[in-house]
CSV table of C-alpha atoms in Angstrom, one decimal:
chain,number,residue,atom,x,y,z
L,9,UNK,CA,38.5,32.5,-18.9
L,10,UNK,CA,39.1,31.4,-22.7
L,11,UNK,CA,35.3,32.5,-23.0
L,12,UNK,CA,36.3,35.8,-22.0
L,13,UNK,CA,39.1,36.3,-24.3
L,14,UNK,CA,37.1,34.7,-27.2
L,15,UNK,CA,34.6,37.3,-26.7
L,16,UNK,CA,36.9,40.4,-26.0
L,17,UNK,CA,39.1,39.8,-29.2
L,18,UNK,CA,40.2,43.1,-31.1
L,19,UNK,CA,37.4,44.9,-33.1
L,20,UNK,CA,39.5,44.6,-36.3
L,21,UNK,CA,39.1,40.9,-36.5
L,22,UNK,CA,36.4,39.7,-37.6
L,23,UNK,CA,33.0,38.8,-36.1
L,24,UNK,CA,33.0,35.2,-37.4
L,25,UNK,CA,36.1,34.2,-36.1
L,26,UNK,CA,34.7,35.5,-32.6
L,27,UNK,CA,31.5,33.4,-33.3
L,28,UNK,CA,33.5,30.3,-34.1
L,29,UNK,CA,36.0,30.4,-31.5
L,30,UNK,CA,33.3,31.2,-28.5
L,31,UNK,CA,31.2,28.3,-29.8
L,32,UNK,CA,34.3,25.9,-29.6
L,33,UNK,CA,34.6,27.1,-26.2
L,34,UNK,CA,31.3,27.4,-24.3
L,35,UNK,CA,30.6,23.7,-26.5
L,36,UNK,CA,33.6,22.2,-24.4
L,37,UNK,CA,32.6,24.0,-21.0
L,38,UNK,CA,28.9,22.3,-22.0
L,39,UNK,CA,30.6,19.0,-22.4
L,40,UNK,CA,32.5,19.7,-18.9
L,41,UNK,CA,29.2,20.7,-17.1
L,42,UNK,CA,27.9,17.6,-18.0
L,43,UNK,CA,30.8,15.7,-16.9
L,44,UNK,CA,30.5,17.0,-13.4
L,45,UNK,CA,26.6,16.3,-13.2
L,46,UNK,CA,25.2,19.4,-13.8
L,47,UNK,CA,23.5,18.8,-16.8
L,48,UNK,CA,20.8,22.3,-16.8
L,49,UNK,CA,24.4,24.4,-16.7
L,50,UNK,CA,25.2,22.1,-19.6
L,51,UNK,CA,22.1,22.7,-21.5
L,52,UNK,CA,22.2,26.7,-21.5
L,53,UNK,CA,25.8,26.5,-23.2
L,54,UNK,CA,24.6,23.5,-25.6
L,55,UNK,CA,21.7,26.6,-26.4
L,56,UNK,CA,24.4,29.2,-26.7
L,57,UNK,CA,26.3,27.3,-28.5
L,58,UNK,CA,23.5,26.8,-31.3
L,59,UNK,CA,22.7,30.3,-31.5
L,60,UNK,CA,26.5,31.1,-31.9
L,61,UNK,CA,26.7,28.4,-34.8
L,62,UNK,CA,23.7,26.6,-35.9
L,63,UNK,CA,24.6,24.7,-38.7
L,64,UNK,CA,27.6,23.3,-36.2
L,65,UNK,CA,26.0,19.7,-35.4
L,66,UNK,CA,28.4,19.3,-32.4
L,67,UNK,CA,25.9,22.1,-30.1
L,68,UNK,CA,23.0,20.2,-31.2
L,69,UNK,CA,25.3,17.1,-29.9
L,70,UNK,CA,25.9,18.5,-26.5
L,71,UNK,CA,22.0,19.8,-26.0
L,72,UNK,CA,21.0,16.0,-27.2
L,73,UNK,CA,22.8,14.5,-24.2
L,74,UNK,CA,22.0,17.4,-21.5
L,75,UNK,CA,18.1,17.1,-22.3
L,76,UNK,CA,18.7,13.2,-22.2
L,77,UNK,CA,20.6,13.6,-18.6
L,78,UNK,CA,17.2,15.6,-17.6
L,79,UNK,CA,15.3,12.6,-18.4
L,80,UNK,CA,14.1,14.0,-21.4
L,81,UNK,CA,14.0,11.4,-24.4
L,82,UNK,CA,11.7,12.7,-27.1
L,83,UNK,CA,13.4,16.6,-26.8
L,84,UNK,CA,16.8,15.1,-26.7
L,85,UNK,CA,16.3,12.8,-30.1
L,86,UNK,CA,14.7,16.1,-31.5
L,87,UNK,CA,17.7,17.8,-30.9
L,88,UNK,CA,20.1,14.5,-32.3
L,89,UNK,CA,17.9,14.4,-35.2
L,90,UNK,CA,18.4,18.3,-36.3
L,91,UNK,CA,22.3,18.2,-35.9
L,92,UNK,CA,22.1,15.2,-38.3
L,93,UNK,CA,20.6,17.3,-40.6
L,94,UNK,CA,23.2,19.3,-40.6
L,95,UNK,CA,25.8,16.6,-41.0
L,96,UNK,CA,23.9,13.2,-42.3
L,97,UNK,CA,27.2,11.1,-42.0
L,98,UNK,CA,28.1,11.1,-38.2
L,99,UNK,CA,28.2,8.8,-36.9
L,100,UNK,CA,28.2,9.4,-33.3
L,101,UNK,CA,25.0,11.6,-33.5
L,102,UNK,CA,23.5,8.4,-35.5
L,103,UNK,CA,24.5,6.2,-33.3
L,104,UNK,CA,23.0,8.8,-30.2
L,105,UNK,CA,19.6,8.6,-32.0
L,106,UNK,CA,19.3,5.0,-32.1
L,107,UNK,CA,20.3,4.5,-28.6
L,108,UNK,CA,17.4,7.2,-27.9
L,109,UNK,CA,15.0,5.8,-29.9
L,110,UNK,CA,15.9,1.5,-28.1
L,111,UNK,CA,15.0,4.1,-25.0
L,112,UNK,CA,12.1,5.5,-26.6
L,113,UNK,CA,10.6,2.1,-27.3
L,114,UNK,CA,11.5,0.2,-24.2
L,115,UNK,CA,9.3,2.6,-22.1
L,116,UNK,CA,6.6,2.0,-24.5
L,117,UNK,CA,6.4,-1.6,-24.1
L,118,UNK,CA,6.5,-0.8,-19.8
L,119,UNK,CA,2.7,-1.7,-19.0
């Protein structure tokens, strides 16, 4: 429902603040997708997300730990990695890609 009244906002406002507040809100619904297990539901917000607001390192965030609920490691710390560029000091996505990467490199060393 807030989804639906980010997007129908009055034509006189303008077209950022739409942007901004839709991404805030499909980001959280990602987030609550995820929660409840389905992470591919999760993942196509995370991607709306980052076409709504790219430089916003939070979408990039929530498509890091959907692809990593898929099972998929490399994509996931692709995705981490971007939003850090984006915002070098967080921590939290910092700390995501070096729990990715202790993934990463235990499967390597599985014979």
């Amino acid at each position: 429902m807030a989804a639906g009244i980010a997007a129908s906002r009055f034509p006189w406002e303008t077209s950022a603040l739409v942007r901004d507040e839709l991404a805030i809100v499909i980001c959280n619904r990602s987030a609550a997708y995820l929660a409840a297990g389905d992470a591919v539901a999760a993942l196509v917000d995370a991607d709306a997300v980052i076409q709504l607001k790219r430089p916003w390192s939070k979408g990039h965030f929530r498509k890091a730990k959907a692809l990593l609920a898929l099972g998929k490691l490399q994509d996931a710390r692709e995705s981490a990695a971007l939003g850090l560029q984006f915002e070098p000091d967080s921590a939290e996505l910092s700390s995501f890609v070096r729990d990715i990467d202790a993934q990463i490199s235990k499967l390597k060393s599985i014979p």
